[in-house]
mmCIF file with all atom_site columns, C-alpha atoms in Angstrom:
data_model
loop_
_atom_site.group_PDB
_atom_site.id
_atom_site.type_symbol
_atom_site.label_atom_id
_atom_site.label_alt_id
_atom_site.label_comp_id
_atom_site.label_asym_id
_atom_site.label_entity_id
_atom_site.label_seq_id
_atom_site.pdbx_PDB_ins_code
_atom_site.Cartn_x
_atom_site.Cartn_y
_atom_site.Cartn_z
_atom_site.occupancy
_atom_site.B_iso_or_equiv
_atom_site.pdbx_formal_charge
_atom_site.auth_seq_id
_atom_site.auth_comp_id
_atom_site.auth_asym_id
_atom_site.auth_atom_id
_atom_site.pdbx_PDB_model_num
ATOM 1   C CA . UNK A 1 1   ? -18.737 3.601   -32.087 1.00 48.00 ? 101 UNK A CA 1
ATOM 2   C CA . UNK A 1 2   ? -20.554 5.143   -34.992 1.00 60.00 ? 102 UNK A CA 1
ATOM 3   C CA . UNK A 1 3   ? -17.659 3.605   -37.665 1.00 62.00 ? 103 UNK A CA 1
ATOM 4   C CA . UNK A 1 4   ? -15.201 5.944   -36.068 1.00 61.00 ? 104 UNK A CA 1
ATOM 5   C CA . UNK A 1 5   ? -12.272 4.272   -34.906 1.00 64.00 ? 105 UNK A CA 1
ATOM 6   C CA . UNK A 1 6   ? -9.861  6.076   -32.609 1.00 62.00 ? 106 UNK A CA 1
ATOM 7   C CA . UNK A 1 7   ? -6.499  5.175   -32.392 1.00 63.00 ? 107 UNK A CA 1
ATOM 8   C CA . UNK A 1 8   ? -3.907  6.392   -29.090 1.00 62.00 ? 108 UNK A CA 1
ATOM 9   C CA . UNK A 1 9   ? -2.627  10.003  -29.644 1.00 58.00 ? 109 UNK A CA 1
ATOM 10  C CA . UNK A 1 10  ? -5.243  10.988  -32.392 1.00 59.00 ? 110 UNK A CA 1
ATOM 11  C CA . UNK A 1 11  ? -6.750  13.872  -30.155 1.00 58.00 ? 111 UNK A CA 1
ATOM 12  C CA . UNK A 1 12  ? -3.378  15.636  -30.271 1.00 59.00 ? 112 UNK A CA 1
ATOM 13  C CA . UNK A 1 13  ? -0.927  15.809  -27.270 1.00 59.00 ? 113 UNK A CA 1
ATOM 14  C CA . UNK A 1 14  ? -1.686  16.529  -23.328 1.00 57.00 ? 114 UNK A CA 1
ATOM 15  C CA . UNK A 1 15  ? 0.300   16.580  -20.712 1.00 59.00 ? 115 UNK A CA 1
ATOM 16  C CA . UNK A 1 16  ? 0.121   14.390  -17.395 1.00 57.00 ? 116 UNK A CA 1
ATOM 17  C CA . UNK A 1 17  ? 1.864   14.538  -14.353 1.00 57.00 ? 117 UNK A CA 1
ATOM 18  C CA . UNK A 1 18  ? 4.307   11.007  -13.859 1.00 56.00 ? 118 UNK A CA 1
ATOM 19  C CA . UNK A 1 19  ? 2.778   11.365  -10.066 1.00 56.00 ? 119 UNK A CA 1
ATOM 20  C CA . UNK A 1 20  ? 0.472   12.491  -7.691  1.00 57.00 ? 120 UNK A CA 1
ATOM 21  C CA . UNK A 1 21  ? 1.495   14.294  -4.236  1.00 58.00 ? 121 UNK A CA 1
ATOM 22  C CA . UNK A 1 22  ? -0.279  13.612  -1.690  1.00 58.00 ? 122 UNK A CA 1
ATOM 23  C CA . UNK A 1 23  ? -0.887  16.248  1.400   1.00 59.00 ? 123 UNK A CA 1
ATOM 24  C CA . UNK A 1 24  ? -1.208  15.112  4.987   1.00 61.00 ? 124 UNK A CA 1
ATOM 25  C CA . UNK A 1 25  ? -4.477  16.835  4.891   1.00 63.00 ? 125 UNK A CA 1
ATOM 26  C CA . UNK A 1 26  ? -6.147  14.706  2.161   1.00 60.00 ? 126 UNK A CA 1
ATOM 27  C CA . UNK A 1 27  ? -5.826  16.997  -0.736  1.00 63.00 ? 127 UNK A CA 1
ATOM 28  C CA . UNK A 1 28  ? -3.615  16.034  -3.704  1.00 61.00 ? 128 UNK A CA 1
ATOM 29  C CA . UNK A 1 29  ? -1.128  18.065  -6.219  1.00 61.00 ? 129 UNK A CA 1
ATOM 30  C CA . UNK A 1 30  ? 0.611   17.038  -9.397  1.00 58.00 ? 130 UNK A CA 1
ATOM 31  C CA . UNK A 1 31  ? 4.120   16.303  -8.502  1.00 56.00 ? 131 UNK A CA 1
ATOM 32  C CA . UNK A 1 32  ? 6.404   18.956  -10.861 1.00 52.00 ? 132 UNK A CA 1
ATOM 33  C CA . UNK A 1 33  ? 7.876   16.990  -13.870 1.00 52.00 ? 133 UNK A CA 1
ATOM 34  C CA . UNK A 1 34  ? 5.554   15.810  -16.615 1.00 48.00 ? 134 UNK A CA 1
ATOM 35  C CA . UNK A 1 35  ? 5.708   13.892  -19.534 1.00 51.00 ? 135 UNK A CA 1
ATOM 36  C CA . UNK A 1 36  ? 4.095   14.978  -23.048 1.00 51.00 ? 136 UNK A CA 1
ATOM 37  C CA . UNK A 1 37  ? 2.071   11.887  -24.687 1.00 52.00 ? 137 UNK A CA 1
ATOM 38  C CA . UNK A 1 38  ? 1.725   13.128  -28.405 1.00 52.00 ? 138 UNK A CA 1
ATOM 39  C CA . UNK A 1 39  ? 0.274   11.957  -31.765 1.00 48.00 ? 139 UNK A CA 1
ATOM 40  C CA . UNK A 1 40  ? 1.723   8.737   -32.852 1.00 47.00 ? 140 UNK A CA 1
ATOM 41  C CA . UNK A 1 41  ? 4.581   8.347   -34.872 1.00 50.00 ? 141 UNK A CA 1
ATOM 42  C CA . UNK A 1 42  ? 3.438   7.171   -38.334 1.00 50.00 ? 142 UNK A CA 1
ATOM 43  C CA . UNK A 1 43  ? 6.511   4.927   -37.684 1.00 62.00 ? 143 UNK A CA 1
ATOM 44  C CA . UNK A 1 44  ? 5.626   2.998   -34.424 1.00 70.00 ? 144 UNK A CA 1
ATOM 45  C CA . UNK A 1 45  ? 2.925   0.295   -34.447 1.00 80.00 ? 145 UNK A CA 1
ATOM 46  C CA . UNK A 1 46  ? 0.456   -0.486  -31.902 1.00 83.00 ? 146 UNK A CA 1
ATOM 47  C CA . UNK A 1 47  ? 2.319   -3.167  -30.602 1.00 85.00 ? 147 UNK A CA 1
ATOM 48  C CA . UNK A 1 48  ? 5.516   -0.789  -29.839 1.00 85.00 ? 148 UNK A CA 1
ATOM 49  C CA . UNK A 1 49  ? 3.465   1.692   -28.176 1.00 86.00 ? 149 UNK A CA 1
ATOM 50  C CA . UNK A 1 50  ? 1.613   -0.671  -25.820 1.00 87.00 ? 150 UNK A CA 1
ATOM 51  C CA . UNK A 1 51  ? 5.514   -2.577  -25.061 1.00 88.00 ? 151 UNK A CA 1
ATOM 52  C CA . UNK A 1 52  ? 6.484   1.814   -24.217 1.00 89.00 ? 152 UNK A CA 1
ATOM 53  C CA . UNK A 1 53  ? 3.633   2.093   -21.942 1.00 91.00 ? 153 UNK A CA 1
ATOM 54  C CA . UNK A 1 54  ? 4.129   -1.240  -20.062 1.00 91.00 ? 154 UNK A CA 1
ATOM 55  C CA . UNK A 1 55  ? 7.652   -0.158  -19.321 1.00 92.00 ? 155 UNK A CA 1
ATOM 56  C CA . UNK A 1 56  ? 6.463   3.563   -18.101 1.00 93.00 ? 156 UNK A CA 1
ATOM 57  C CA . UNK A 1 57  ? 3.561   1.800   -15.871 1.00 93.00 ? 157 UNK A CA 1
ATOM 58  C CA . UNK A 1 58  ? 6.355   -0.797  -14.519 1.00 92.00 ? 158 UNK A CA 1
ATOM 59  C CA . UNK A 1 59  ? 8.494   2.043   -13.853 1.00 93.00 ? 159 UNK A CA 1
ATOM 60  C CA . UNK A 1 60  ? 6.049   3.879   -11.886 1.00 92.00 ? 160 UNK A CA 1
ATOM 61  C CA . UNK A 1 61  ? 5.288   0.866   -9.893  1.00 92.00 ? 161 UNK A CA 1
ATOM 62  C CA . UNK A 1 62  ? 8.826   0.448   -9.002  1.00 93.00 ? 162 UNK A CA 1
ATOM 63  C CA . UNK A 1 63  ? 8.881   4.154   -8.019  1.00 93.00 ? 163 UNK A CA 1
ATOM 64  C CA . UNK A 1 64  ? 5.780   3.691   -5.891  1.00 93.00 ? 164 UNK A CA 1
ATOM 65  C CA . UNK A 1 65  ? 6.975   0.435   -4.198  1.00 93.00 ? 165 UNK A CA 1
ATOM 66  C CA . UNK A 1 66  ? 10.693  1.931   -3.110  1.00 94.00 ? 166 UNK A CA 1
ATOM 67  C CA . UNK A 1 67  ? 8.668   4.786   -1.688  1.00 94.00 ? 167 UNK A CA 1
ATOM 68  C CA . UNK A 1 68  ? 6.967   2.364   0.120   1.00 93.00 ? 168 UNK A CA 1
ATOM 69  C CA . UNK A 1 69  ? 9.807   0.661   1.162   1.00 94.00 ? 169 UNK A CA 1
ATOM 70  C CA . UNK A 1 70  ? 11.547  4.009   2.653   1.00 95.00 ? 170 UNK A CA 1
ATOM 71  C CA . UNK A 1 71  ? 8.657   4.625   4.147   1.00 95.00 ? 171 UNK A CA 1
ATOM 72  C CA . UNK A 1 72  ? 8.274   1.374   5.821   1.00 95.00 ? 172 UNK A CA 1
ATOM 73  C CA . UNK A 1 73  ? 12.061  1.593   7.080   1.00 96.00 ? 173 UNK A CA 1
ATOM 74  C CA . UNK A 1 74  ? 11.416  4.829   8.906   1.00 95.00 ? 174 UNK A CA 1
ATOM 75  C CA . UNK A 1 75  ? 8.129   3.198   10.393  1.00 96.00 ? 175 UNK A CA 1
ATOM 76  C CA . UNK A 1 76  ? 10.977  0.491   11.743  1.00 96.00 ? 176 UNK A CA 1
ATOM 77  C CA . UNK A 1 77  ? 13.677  3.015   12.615  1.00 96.00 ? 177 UNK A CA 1
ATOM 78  C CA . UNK A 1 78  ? 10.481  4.712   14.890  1.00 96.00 ? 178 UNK A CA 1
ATOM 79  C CA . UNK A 1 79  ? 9.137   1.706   16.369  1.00 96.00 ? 179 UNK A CA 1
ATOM 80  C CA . UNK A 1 80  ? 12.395  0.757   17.478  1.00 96.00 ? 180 UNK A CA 1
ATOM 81  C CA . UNK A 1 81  ? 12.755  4.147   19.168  1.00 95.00 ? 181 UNK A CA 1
ATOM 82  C CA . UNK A 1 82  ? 9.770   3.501   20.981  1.00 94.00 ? 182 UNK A CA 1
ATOM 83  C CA . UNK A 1 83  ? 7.843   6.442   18.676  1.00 95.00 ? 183 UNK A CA 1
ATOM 84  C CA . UNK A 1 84  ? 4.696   4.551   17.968  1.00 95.00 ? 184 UNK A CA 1
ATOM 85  C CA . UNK A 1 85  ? 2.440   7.121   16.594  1.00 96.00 ? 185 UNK A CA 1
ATOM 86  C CA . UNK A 1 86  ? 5.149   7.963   13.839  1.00 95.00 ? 186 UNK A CA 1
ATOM 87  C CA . UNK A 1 87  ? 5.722   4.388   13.277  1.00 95.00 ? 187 UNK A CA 1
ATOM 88  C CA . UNK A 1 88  ? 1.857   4.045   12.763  1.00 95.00 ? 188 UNK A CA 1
ATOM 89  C CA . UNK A 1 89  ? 1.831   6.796   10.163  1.00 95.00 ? 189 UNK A CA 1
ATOM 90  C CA . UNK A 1 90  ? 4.454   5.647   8.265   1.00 94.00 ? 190 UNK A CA 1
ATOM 91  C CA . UNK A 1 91  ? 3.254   2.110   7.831   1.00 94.00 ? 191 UNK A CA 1
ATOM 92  C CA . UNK A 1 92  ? 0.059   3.843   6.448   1.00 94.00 ? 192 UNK A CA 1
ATOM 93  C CA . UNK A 1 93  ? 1.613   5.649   4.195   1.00 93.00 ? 193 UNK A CA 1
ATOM 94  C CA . UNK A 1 94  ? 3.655   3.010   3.032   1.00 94.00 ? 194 UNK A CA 1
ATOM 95  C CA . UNK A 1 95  ? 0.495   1.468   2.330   1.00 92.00 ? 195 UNK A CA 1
ATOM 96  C CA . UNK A 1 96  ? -1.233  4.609   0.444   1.00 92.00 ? 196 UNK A CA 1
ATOM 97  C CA . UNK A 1 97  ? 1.827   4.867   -1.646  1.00 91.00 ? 197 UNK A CA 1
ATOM 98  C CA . UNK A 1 98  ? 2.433   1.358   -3.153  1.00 86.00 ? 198 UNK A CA 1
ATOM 99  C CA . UNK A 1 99  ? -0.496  -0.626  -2.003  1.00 81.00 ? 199 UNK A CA 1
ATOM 100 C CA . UNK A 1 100 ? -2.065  -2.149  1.200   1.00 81.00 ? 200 UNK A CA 1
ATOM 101 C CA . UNK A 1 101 ? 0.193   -5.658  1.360   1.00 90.00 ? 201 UNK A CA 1
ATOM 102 C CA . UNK A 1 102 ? 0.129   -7.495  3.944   1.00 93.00 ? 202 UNK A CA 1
ATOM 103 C CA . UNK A 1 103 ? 3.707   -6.600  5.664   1.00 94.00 ? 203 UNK A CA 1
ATOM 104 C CA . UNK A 1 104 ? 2.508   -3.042  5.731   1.00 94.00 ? 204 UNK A CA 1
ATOM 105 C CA . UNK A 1 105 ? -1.154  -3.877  7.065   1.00 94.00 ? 205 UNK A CA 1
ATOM 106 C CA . UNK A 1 106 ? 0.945   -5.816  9.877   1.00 95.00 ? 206 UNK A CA 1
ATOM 107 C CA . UNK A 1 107 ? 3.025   -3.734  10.415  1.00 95.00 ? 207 UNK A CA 1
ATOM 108 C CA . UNK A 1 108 ? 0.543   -0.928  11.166  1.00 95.00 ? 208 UNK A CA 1
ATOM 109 C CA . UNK A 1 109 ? -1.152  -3.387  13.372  1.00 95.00 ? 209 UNK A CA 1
ATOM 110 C CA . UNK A 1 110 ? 1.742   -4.109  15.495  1.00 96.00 ? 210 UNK A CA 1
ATOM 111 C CA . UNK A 1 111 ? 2.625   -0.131  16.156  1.00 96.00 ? 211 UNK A CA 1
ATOM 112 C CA . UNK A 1 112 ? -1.767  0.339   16.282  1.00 95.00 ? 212 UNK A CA 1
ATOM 113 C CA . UNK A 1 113 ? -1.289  -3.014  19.832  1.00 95.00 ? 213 UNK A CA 1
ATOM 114 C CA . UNK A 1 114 ? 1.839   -0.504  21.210  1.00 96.00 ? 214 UNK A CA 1
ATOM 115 C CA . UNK A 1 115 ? -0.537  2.491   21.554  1.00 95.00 ? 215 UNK A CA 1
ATOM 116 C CA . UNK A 1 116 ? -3.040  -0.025  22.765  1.00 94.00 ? 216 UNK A CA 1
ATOM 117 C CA . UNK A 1 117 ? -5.698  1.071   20.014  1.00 95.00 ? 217 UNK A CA 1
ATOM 118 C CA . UNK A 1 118 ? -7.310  -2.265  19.718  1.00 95.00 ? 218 UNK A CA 1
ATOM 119 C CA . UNK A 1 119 ? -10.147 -1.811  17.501  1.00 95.00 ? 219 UNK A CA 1
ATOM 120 C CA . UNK A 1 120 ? -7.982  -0.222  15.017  1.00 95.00 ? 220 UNK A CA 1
ATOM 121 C CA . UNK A 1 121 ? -5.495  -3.011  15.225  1.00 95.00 ? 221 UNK A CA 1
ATOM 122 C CA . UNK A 1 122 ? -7.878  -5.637  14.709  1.00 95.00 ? 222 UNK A CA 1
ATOM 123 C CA . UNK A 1 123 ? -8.544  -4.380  11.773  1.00 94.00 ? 223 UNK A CA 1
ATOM 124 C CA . UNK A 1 124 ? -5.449  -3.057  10.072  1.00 94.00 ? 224 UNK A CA 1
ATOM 125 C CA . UNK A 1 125 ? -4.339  -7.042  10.569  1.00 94.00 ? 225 UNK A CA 1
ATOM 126 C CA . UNK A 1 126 ? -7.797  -8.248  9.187   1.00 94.00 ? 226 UNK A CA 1
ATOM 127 C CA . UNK A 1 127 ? -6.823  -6.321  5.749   1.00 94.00 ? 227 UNK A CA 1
ATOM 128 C CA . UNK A 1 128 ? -3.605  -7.844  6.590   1.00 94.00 ? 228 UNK A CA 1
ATOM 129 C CA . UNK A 1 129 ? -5.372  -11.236 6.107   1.00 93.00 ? 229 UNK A CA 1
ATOM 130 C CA . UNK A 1 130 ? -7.464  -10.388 3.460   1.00 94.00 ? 230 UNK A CA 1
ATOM 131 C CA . UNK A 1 131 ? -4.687  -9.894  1.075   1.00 92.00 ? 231 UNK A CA 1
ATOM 132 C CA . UNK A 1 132 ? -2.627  -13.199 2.915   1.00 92.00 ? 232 UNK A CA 1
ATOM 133 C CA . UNK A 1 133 ? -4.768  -15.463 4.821   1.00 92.00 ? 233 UNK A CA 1
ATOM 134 C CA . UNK A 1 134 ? -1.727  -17.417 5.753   1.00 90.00 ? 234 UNK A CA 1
ATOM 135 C CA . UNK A 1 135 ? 0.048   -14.364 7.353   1.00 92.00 ? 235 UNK A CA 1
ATOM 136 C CA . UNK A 1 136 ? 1.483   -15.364 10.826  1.00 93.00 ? 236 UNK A CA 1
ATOM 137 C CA . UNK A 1 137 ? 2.174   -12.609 12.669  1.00 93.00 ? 237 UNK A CA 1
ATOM 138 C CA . UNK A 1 138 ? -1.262  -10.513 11.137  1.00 94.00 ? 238 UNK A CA 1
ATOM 139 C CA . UNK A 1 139 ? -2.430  -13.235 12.742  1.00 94.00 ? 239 UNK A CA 1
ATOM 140 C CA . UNK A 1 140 ? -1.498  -13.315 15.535  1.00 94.00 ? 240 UNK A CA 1
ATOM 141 C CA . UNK A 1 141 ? -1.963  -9.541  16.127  1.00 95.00 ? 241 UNK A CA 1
ATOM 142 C CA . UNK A 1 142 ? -5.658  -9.771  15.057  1.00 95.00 ? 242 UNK A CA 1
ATOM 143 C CA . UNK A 1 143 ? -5.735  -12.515 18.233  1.00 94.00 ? 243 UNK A CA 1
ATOM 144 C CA . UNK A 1 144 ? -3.820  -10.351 21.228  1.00 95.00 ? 244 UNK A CA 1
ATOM 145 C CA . UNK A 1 145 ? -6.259  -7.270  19.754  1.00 95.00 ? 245 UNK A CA 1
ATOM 146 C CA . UNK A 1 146 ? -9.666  -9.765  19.901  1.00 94.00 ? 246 UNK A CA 1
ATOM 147 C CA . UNK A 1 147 ? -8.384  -10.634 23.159  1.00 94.00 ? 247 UNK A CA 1
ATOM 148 C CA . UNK A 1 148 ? -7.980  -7.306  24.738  1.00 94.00 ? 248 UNK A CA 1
ATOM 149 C CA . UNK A 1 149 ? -11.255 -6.578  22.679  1.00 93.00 ? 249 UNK A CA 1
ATOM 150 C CA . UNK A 1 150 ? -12.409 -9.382  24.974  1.00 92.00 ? 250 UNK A CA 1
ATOM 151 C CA . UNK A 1 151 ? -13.437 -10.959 22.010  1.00 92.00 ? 251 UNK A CA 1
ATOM 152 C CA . UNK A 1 152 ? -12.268 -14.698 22.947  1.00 89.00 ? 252 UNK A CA 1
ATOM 153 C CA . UNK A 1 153 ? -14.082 -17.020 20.646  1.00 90.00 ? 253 UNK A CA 1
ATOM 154 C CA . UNK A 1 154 ? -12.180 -15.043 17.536  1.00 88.00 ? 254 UNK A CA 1
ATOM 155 C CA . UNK A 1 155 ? -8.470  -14.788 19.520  1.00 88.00 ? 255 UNK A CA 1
ATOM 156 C CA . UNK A 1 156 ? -9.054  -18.435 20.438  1.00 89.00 ? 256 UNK A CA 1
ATOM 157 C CA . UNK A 1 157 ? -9.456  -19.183 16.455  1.00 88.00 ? 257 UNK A CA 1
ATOM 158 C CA . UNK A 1 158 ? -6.614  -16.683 15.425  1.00 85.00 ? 258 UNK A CA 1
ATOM 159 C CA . UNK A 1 159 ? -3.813  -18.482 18.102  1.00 81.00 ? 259 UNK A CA 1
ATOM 160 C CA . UNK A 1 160 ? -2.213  -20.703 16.083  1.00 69.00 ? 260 UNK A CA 1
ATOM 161 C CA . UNK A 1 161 ? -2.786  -24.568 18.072  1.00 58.00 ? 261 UNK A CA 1
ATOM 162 C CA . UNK A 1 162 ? 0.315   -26.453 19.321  1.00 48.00 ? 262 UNK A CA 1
ATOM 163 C CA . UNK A 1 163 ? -0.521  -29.171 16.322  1.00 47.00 ? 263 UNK A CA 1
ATOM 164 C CA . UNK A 1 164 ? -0.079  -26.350 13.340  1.00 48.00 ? 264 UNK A CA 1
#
């Protein structure tokens, strides 16, 4: 813009938190550690600081995923206890904290058919789907919801046929 080229770091250092909290009431905090980004180093080149910030971005997606993946383990360890509710909440957080994939959608769905909330399970398995069409057992849970939903025509087309 304007002939002025700006190049990463130039506008002097600031500090960012390496994640975001979130509270069970909706509002969010900056987790306590933070990392400095400051000026470049005459010495690095573009190319080295765009490798250094893939690796920090695929570090904080491996964070986020084996948060999600704790989180999905005590949704299992509570669904096998019979503790749907917590099960629920912990497959939707799984879900906040990484991102909605399909395991966690079904998941969600299956604890959302134990407490018999069938509107809600319909469609935590339908965003199930979106993100794997071919998902069996979101499928399947979108059909025994539709069915108790009395919605037959779209269980009927979610039961997988004897020929499949």
């Amino acid at each position: 813009m304007c002939g002025v080229k700006i190049a990463p770091g130039d506008l002097g250092t600031r500090n960012i938190p390496e994640t975001v909290t979130s509270l069970r009431d909706g509002q969010t905090q900056p987790a306590s550690s933070e990392l400095e980004i400051g000026l470049l180093d005459s010495g690095r080149s573009r190319e080295v600081e765009l490798v250094l910030r893939a690796r920090r971005r695929a570090a904080v997606r491996e964070e986020k995923r084996r948060k999600a993946e704790e989180r999905k383990e005590d949704g299992n360890a509570k669904f096998r206890r019979g503790d749907f509710r917590g099960a629920a909440e912990c497959y939707r957080e799984a879900a906040v904290v990484d991102a909605p994939r399909p395991v966690y959608l079904s998941n969600l769905a299956a604890a959302l058919l134990k407490l018999e909330l069938w509107d809600v399970a319909q469609s935590a398995a339908s965003r199930a789907l979106y993100h794997d069409p071919k998902h069996p057992k979101a499928r399947f849970r979108r059909a025994v919801a539709r069915k108790h939903l009395k919605r037959y025509y779209g269980a009927k087309t979610d039961f997988p046929s004897r020929g499949e």
